[in-house]
Amino acid sequence: MYRSLPKATSTTTFIAGGAGKNCMLSRKGTKLDWVSKNMKLKPIRAVISGGDDKKLVEKAKENKGSLSSLSNGGSIDVKAVITIRKKLKEKINEKFDDQWESLMNGIGRGIMVQLRSEDTDSATGSEKIAESYVRGWLQRLEEHPNIVEYSANLTVPHDFGRPGAILLTNFLDKEFYLVQIVVHGFRDGVMVFPANSWIHSRKDNPESRIIFRNQVYLPSQTPAGIKDLRREDLLSIRGNGKGERKLHERIYDYDVYNDLGNPNKSDEFTRETLGGKKRPYPRRCRTGRAHTKKDPFCERRIEKPHPVYVPRDEAFEEIKQNTFATGRLKALLHNLIPLIAATLSSTDIPFTCFSDIDKLYNVGVLLKDGKNDGKRNQWLASLMNRLLSVGDSLLKYDIPAVIKRDRFAWLRDNEFARQTLAGVNPVNIELLKEFPIVSKLDPAEYGPPESAITKELIELELNGMKFEQALEEKRLFLLDFHDLLLPFVDKINSLPGRKSYASRTILYYSPSGILKPVVIELSLPPTLSCPRNKRVFTYGHDATTHWIWKLAKAHVSSNDAGIHQLVNHWLRTHACMEPYIIATHRQLSSMHPIYKLLHPHMRYTMEINALARQSLINGGGVIEFCFSPERYAGEISSAAYETMWRFDLEALPADLIRRGMAVEDASRPGGVRLVIEDYPYASDGLLIWTTIEELVKSYTNHYYSEPNSITADLELQAWWHEIINKGHHDKRNEPWWPKLSTKEDLSGILTTMIWIASGQHAAINFGQYPFGGYVPNRPTLMRKLIPEEGTPEYDRFLHHPEGTFLSSLPSQLQATKVMAVQDTLSTHSPDEEYLHQLRELQRFSSNDHEVHGFFEKFHAKLEDIEATINKRNKDVRLKHRSGAGVPPYELFLPSSGPGVTGRGIPNSISI
């Protein structure tokens, strides 16, 4: 990607289109306007100048004509137009820097451009080169005041051929954001070199940046004139694996998760490394920071507000940074208030009645006046009230969707069950295939393997149906967290304010189309006095058993919330996607068709993962503070990776078949038929999966039409080899990894990756606040075990069951903190890029019109899917997504506006 340059000559512009990271697309009359009159921004990463497409074409023709006329004799005069994006809001010193940069470029001392031909000299075999400095004063676009353009004039011989690459050297004192370079004057027309990348200063790195034209080449098809540049580009991105990475660098490499703990701070914050034989895990991006003094295997942490290294182009752009900062501020206000309240009262306050929870939405959180806590606390409380209060109240939470239509829905069993199919974690329910249920854990350590759930207990809840009939008709389902959690239960229960069970839940799907829980088993590790430490609960028809049943469901929900966050959300999407991104940059040239296909699905993921390591999944972070496993969260996530994760089963149809929720049927979407047709996550998800799969098959067939073209693609083979052997090093010897020999193999691999980054992540992320924002519906931890008869706790429960239930839930501080985080994680940024916008992004990535047609077809199918989902949500026969007070299932609606919308499928894992 870098190369030293000799010298150069001068540029200005027509913004023809770019693709990649955060340029802007302004298309009048569509939803993609970059700048409206009131300056509300909706950025897209491709750039087109103001005006409609017709005007752009006319301007291109004008430029082509005027420049062609400059040709003389044996040479051609061409012009390279460099488009640079400035910050939307600049500080005074930044404006001064801009003036200085403008002066340097004006006098030809700022940026050097070197044009490389795709051809080599026929006589000598050497590269064909033309170079020049940018010279002249910048031009600003009226409609885009933060977009500026410079030009460089170059003279090339008449037999120069088509330009294939541009080498850029930045002699300025700081980096700049290059949107694209457009070259005018060649007989073949306008040549576009999309960049959407930060160009480092020569003082930071003397090597030049390589920018390729928007032409797709397989490695074997690379023209001779740019073949070496392709190799150099990849070598520069890989780095040498040594030293600490600098923020301006674009080096992609692997490391283990050894930066979650902070032993220098305290032994309390020591955490095991995730990655390796003991704790297998996917790899993260290497930062190269020094290790701590107290633990030579633990990397020194970088705490907020200092940034963690990610390759420069992976960092949030300005709008995303501002949105995220606003979200963090909102979280700070929500977190600070209960924190101070807890400090003033010297205790962690539980909810004492349901109205305490309701006040979070209709009143807001109030600070205590601290009258009994001394003058200092009185002053602090008074100050906070003056600073943060609006009248007598503080900021309020939005009402979550789960209680917006029916505030008592969470109490009902059918709503508890409905959320296993249409909630934020609809990926753990499985068909009950065999009975009795038997654990795979070592009985010598964990007691008898058989579950305490009997068919007689189940049959009592089947409304007259025999157990064998229900099993045969596939009406019994299981939510099983037993084997994953039981090895950690004693550890969790030794923590202050944490009490947990390993749970199993049996659900029954009635002939009337309603799913409901019928039996819950809660287990503790065996003891000498109780080798079979299991309790079984069924729905209560009297007051006591009814409240006990509520507590049992709350414990199941808490387990579900933890598995959702640590396994299905963080591990299976965020953490497992990062190695694919690293390998794609390291092994696939930006000219490679698979790089271009995957690029929109990698945006922001490494940055959000780095921020998660900094404040969410780290020792003492939000996830530990707010979820049951606390300091053992990483260990549980690692255990799930070791025993459950398989790449070949991350495909939606394969996952549904594995869980028994579908059977093979080639006539249905995704090639499967659902066991429960009214399974919103699966039925809508299969529409998205199938549409992605069709796009990927068309795309791969287009570029790999020749026999053996897959095995002959050395970059592609190196990419897949590295994903397996480096990115998922601890799983490298598993026999289930797909081969990469045919187009079908490649299509399956790519469809799975794109599905994980887009549809799968959207389905399990953007419903977090709509479902988890009401604590009783989805507590993230429990603080008490269920009281047993004959104990003082049981007597207190009989006298005040509501108090026992609420005091078992997260405290006010824990609840409000996790609500703030879930609100932030459920929020779409204003610069979000969605699946239905791929046609615009890909339009400027390559100049292949047949490929553009694939994305047009994809766009049309997504519009049809949106209409289908809206229709399903109004179908009264589908009881898991419609009915009185039932929120519609919209997580797979492709489009969304900014904010907490409970819908929309971004291209990438960006939050």
PDB file of N, CA, C and O in Angstrom, residues 68-105:
ATOM      1  N   SER A  68      -9.404  16.421 -23.704  1.00  0.00           N
ATOM      2  CA  SER A  68      -8.887  15.705 -24.871  1.00  0.00           C
ATOM      3  C   SER A  68      -8.282  16.674 -25.867  1.00  0.00           C
ATOM      4  O   SER A  68      -7.328  16.361 -26.574  1.00  0.00           O
ATOM      5  N   SER A  69      -8.841  17.868 -25.934  1.00  0.00           N
ATOM      6  CA  SER A  69      -8.336  18.843 -26.894  1.00  0.00           C
ATOM      7  C   SER A  69      -6.938  19.315 -26.541  1.00  0.00           C
ATOM      8  O   SER A  69      -6.256  19.937 -27.353  1.00  0.00           O
ATOM      9  N   LEU A  70      -6.504  19.003 -25.307  1.00  0.00           N
ATOM     10  CA  LEU A  70      -5.172  19.419 -24.895  1.00  0.00           C
ATOM     11  C   LEU A  70      -4.093  18.487 -25.428  1.00  0.00           C
ATOM     12  O   LEU A  70      -2.904  18.746 -25.288  1.00  0.00           O
ATOM     13  N   SER A  71      -4.519  17.342 -25.990  1.00  0.00           N
ATOM     14  CA  SER A  71      -3.548  16.382 -26.500  1.00  0.00           C
ATOM     15  C   SER A  71      -2.725  17.014 -27.603  1.00  0.00           C
ATOM     16  O   SER A  71      -3.234  17.745 -28.433  1.00  0.00           O
ATOM     17  N   ASN A  72      -1.421  16.707 -27.628  1.00  0.00           N
ATOM     18  CA  ASN A  72      -0.602  17.233 -28.707  1.00  0.00           C
ATOM     19  C   ASN A  72       0.506  16.240 -29.038  1.00  0.00           C
ATOM     20  O   ASN A  72       1.152  15.704 -28.155  1.00  0.00           O
ATOM     21  N   GLY A  73       0.689  16.017 -30.287  1.00  0.00           N
ATOM     22  CA  GLY A  73       1.776  15.167 -30.755  1.00  0.00           C
ATOM     23  C   GLY A  73       1.778  13.820 -30.098  1.00  0.00           C
ATOM     24  O   GLY A  73       0.822  13.078 -30.148  1.00  0.00           O
ATOM     25  N   GLY A  74       2.899  13.499 -29.446  1.00  0.00           N
ATOM     26  CA  GLY A  74       3.060  12.184 -28.839  1.00  0.00           C
ATOM     27  C   GLY A  74       2.669  12.128 -27.397  1.00  0.00           C
ATOM     28  O   GLY A  74       3.052  11.191 -26.703  1.00  0.00           O
ATOM     29  N   SER A  75       1.984  13.113 -26.871  1.00  0.00           N
ATOM     30  CA  SER A  75       1.611  13.104 -25.456  1.00  0.00           C
ATOM     31  C   SER A  75       0.175  13.571 -25.265  1.00  0.00           C
ATOM     32  O   SER A  75      -0.428  14.155 -26.166  1.00  0.00           O
ATOM     33  N   ILE A  76      -0.340  13.284 -24.085  1.00  0.00           N
ATOM     34  CA  ILE A  76      -1.707  13.658 -23.731  1.00  0.00           C
ATOM     35  C   ILE A  76      -1.663  14.395 -22.395  1.00  0.00           C
ATOM     36  O   ILE A  76      -0.990  13.949 -21.452  1.00  0.00           O
ATOM     37  N   ASP A  77      -2.344  15.533 -22.340  1.00  0.00           N
ATOM     38  CA  ASP A  77      -2.463  16.258 -21.079  1.00  0.00           C
ATOM     39  C   ASP A  77      -3.714  15.783 -20.352  1.00  0.00           C
ATOM     40  O   ASP A  77      -4.814  15.813 -20.903  1.00  0.00           O
ATOM     41  N   VAL A  78      -3.549  15.321 -19.125  1.00  0.00           N
ATOM     42  CA  VAL A  78      -4.679  14.844 -18.330  1.00  0.00           C
ATOM     43  C   VAL A  78      -4.705  15.585 -17.002  1.00  0.00           C
ATOM     44  O   VAL A  78      -3.722  16.222 -16.604  1.00  0.00           O
ATOM     45  N   LYS A  79      -5.828  15.502 -16.366  1.00  0.00           N
ATOM     46  CA  LYS A  79      -6.006  16.194 -15.085  1.00  0.00           C
ATOM     47  C   LYS A  79      -6.515  15.204 -14.042  1.00  0.00           C
ATOM     48  O   LYS A  79      -7.464  14.463 -14.283  1.00  0.00           O
ATOM     49  N   ALA A  80      -5.878  15.210 -12.880  1.00  0.00           N
ATOM     50  CA  ALA A  80      -6.313  14.393 -11.746  1.00  0.00           C
ATOM     51  C   ALA A  80      -6.977  15.301 -10.717  1.00  0.00           C
ATOM     52  O   ALA A  80      -6.369  16.275 -10.265  1.00  0.00           O
ATOM     53  N   VAL A  81      -8.220  15.003 -10.390  1.00  0.00           N
ATOM     54  CA  VAL A  81      -8.984  15.805  -9.438  1.00  0.00           C
ATOM     55  C   VAL A  81      -9.028  15.073  -8.094  1.00  0.00           C
ATOM     56  O   VAL A  81      -9.514  13.948  -8.007  1.00  0.00           O
ATOM     57  N   ILE A  82      -8.494  15.719  -7.079  1.00  0.00           N
ATOM     58  CA  ILE A  82      -8.401  15.123  -5.739  1.00  0.00           C
ATOM     59  C   ILE A  82      -9.494  15.710  -4.865  1.00  0.00           C
ATOM     60  O   ILE A  82      -9.564  16.930  -4.679  1.00  0.00           O
ATOM     61  N   THR A  83     -10.361  14.860  -4.340  1.00  0.00           N
ATOM     62  CA  THR A  83     -11.469  15.297  -3.492  1.00  0.00           C
ATOM     63  C   THR A  83     -11.163  14.943  -2.038  1.00  0.00           C
ATOM     64  O   THR A  83     -10.921  13.778  -1.713  1.00  0.00           O
ATOM     65  N   ILE A  84     -11.170  15.951  -1.199  1.00  0.00           N
ATOM     66  CA  ILE A  84     -10.817  15.795   0.212  1.00  0.00           C
ATOM     67  C   ILE A  84     -11.992  16.234   1.075  1.00  0.00           C
ATOM     68  O   ILE A  84     -12.661  17.224   0.772  1.00  0.00           O
ATOM     69  N   ARG A  85     -12.245  15.499   2.131  1.00  0.00           N
ATOM     70  CA  ARG A  85     -13.314  15.866   3.056  1.00  0.00           C
ATOM     71  C   ARG A  85     -12.732  16.476   4.322  1.00  0.00           C
ATOM     72  O   ARG A  85     -11.860  15.889   4.963  1.00  0.00           O
ATOM     73  N   LYS A  86     -13.233  17.660   4.658  1.00  0.00           N
ATOM     74  CA  LYS A  86     -12.838  18.337   5.888  1.00  0.00           C
ATOM     75  C   LYS A  86     -13.851  18.026   6.988  1.00  0.00           C
ATOM     76  O   LYS A  86     -14.940  17.516   6.738  1.00  0.00           O
ATOM     77  N   LYS A  87     -13.503  18.394   8.204  1.00  0.00           N
ATOM     78  CA  LYS A  87     -14.439  18.212   9.311  1.00  0.00           C
ATOM     79  C   LYS A  87     -15.634  19.145   9.156  1.00  0.00           C
ATOM     80  O   LYS A  87     -15.497  20.262   8.649  1.00  0.00           O
ATOM     81  N   LEU A  88     -16.792  18.691   9.619  1.00  0.00           N
ATOM     82  CA  LEU A  88     -17.986  19.533   9.567  1.00  0.00           C
ATOM     83  C   LEU A  88     -17.869  20.706  10.533  1.00  0.00           C
ATOM     84  O   LEU A  88     -18.310  21.816  10.236  1.00  0.00           O
ATOM     85  N   LYS A  89     -17.290  20.434  11.687  1.00  0.00           N
ATOM     86  CA  LYS A  89     -17.102  21.489  12.683  1.00  0.00           C
ATOM     87  C   LYS A  89     -15.631  21.546  13.046  1.00  0.00           C
ATOM     88  O   LYS A  89     -15.090  20.615  13.634  1.00  0.00           O
ATOM     89  N   GLU A  90     -14.998  22.629  12.670  1.00  0.00           N
ATOM     90  CA  GLU A  90     -13.574  22.773  12.915  1.00  0.00           C
ATOM     91  C   GLU A  90     -13.307  23.750  14.043  1.00  0.00           C
ATOM     92  O   GLU A  90     -14.006  24.755  14.191  1.00  0.00           O
ATOM     93  N   LYS A  91     -12.292  23.441  14.822  1.00  0.00           N
ATOM     94  CA  LYS A  91     -11.837  24.366  15.845  1.00  0.00           C
ATOM     95  C   LYS A  91     -11.003  25.463  15.184  1.00  0.00           C
ATOM     96  O   LYS A  91     -10.595  25.343  14.025  1.00  0.00           O
ATOM     97  N   ILE A  92     -10.737  26.527  15.943  1.00  0.00           N
ATOM     98  CA  ILE A  92     -10.004  27.670  15.377  1.00  0.00           C
ATOM     99  C   ILE A  92      -8.631  27.236  14.880  1.00  0.00           C
ATOM    100  O   ILE A  92      -8.201  27.613  13.786  1.00  0.00           O
ATOM    101  N   ASN A  93      -7.926  26.419  15.677  1.00  0.00           N
ATOM    102  CA  ASN A  93      -6.593  25.993  15.251  1.00  0.00           C
ATOM    103  C   ASN A  93      -6.658  25.108  14.011  1.00  0.00           C
ATOM    104  O   ASN A  93      -5.751  25.112  13.173  1.00  0.00           O
ATOM    105  N   GLU A  94      -7.760  24.329  13.867  1.00  0.00           N
ATOM    106  CA  GLU A  94      -7.915  23.486  12.686  1.00  0.00           C
ATOM    107  C   GLU A  94      -8.172  24.332  11.444  1.00  0.00           C
ATOM    108  O   GLU A  94      -7.704  24.006  10.350  1.00  0.00           O
ATOM    109  N   LYS A  95      -8.904  25.423  11.610  1.00  0.00           N
ATOM    110  CA  LYS A  95      -9.126  26.319  10.481  1.00  0.00           C
ATOM    111  C   LYS A  95      -7.812  26.973  10.046  1.00  0.00           C
ATOM    112  O   LYS A  95      -7.563  27.171   8.851  1.00  0.00           O
ATOM    113  N   PHE A  96      -6.975  27.314  11.027  1.00  0.00           N
ATOM    114  CA  PHE A  96      -5.670  27.874  10.695  1.00  0.00           C
ATOM    115  C   PHE A  96      -4.826  26.851   9.940  1.00  0.00           C
ATOM    116  O   PHE A  96      -4.161  27.182   8.946  1.00  0.00           O
ATOM    117  N   ASP A  97      -4.862  25.594  10.405  1.00  0.00           N
ATOM    118  CA  ASP A  97      -4.132  24.523   9.719  1.00  0.00           C
ATOM    119  C   ASP A  97      -4.619  24.359   8.285  1.00  0.00           C
ATOM    120  O   ASP A  97      -3.830  24.109   7.373  1.00  0.00           O
ATOM    121  N   ASP A  98      -5.934  24.505   8.091  1.00  0.00           N
ATOM    122  CA  ASP A  98      -6.496  24.391   6.745  1.00  0.00           C
ATOM    123  C   ASP A  98      -5.937  25.464   5.812  1.00  0.00           C
ATOM    124  O   ASP A  98      -5.644  25.212   4.641  1.00  0.00           O
ATOM    125  N   GLN A  99      -5.808  26.681   6.342  1.00  0.00           N
ATOM    126  CA  GLN A  99      -5.271  27.766   5.525  1.00  0.00           C
ATOM    127  C   GLN A  99      -3.829  27.480   5.126  1.00  0.00           C
ATOM    128  O   GLN A  99      -3.419  27.745   3.991  1.00  0.00           O
ATOM    129  N   TRP A 100      -3.068  26.943   6.071  1.00  0.00           N
ATOM    130  CA  TRP A 100      -1.680  26.607   5.788  1.00  0.00           C
ATOM    131  C   TRP A 100      -1.595  25.483   4.743  1.00  0.00           C
ATOM    132  O   TRP A 100      -0.787  25.548   3.813  1.00  0.00           O
ATOM    133  N   GLU A 101      -2.436  24.476   4.891  1.00  0.00           N
ATOM    134  CA  GLU A 101      -2.459  23.384   3.919  1.00  0.00           C
ATOM    135  C   GLU A 101      -2.855  23.899   2.544  1.00  0.00           C
ATOM    136  O   GLU A 101      -2.294  23.484   1.518  1.00  0.00           O
ATOM    137  N   SER A 102      -3.818  24.790   2.518  1.00  0.00           N
ATOM    138  CA  SER A 102      -4.258  25.360   1.242  1.00  0.00           C
ATOM    139  C   SER A 102      -3.111  26.106   0.567  1.00  0.00           C
ATOM    140  O   SER A 102      -2.914  26.015  -0.650  1.00  0.00           O
ATOM    141  N   LEU A 103      -2.329  26.816   1.371  1.00  0.00           N
ATOM    142  CA  LEU A 103      -1.183  27.542   0.831  1.00  0.00           C
ATOM    143  C   LEU A 103      -0.156  26.570   0.266  1.00  0.00           C
ATOM    144  O   LEU A 103       0.363  26.760  -0.841  1.00  0.00           O
ATOM    145  N   MET A 104       0.155  25.510   1.011  1.00  0.00           N
ATOM    146  CA  MET A 104       1.145  24.530   0.554  1.00  0.00           C
ATOM    147  C   MET A 104       0.699  23.866  -0.751  1.00  0.00           C
ATOM    148  O   MET A 104       1.494  23.668  -1.672  1.00  0.00           O
ATOM    149  N   ASN A 105      -0.585  23.518  -0.810  1.00  0.00           N
ATOM    150  CA  ASN A 105      -1.091  22.921  -2.046  1.00  0.00           C
ATOM    151  C   ASN A 105      -1.118  23.938  -3.179  1.00  0.00           C
ATOM    152  O   ASN A 105      -0.882  23.607  -4.344  1.00  0.00           O
TER     153      ASN A 105
END
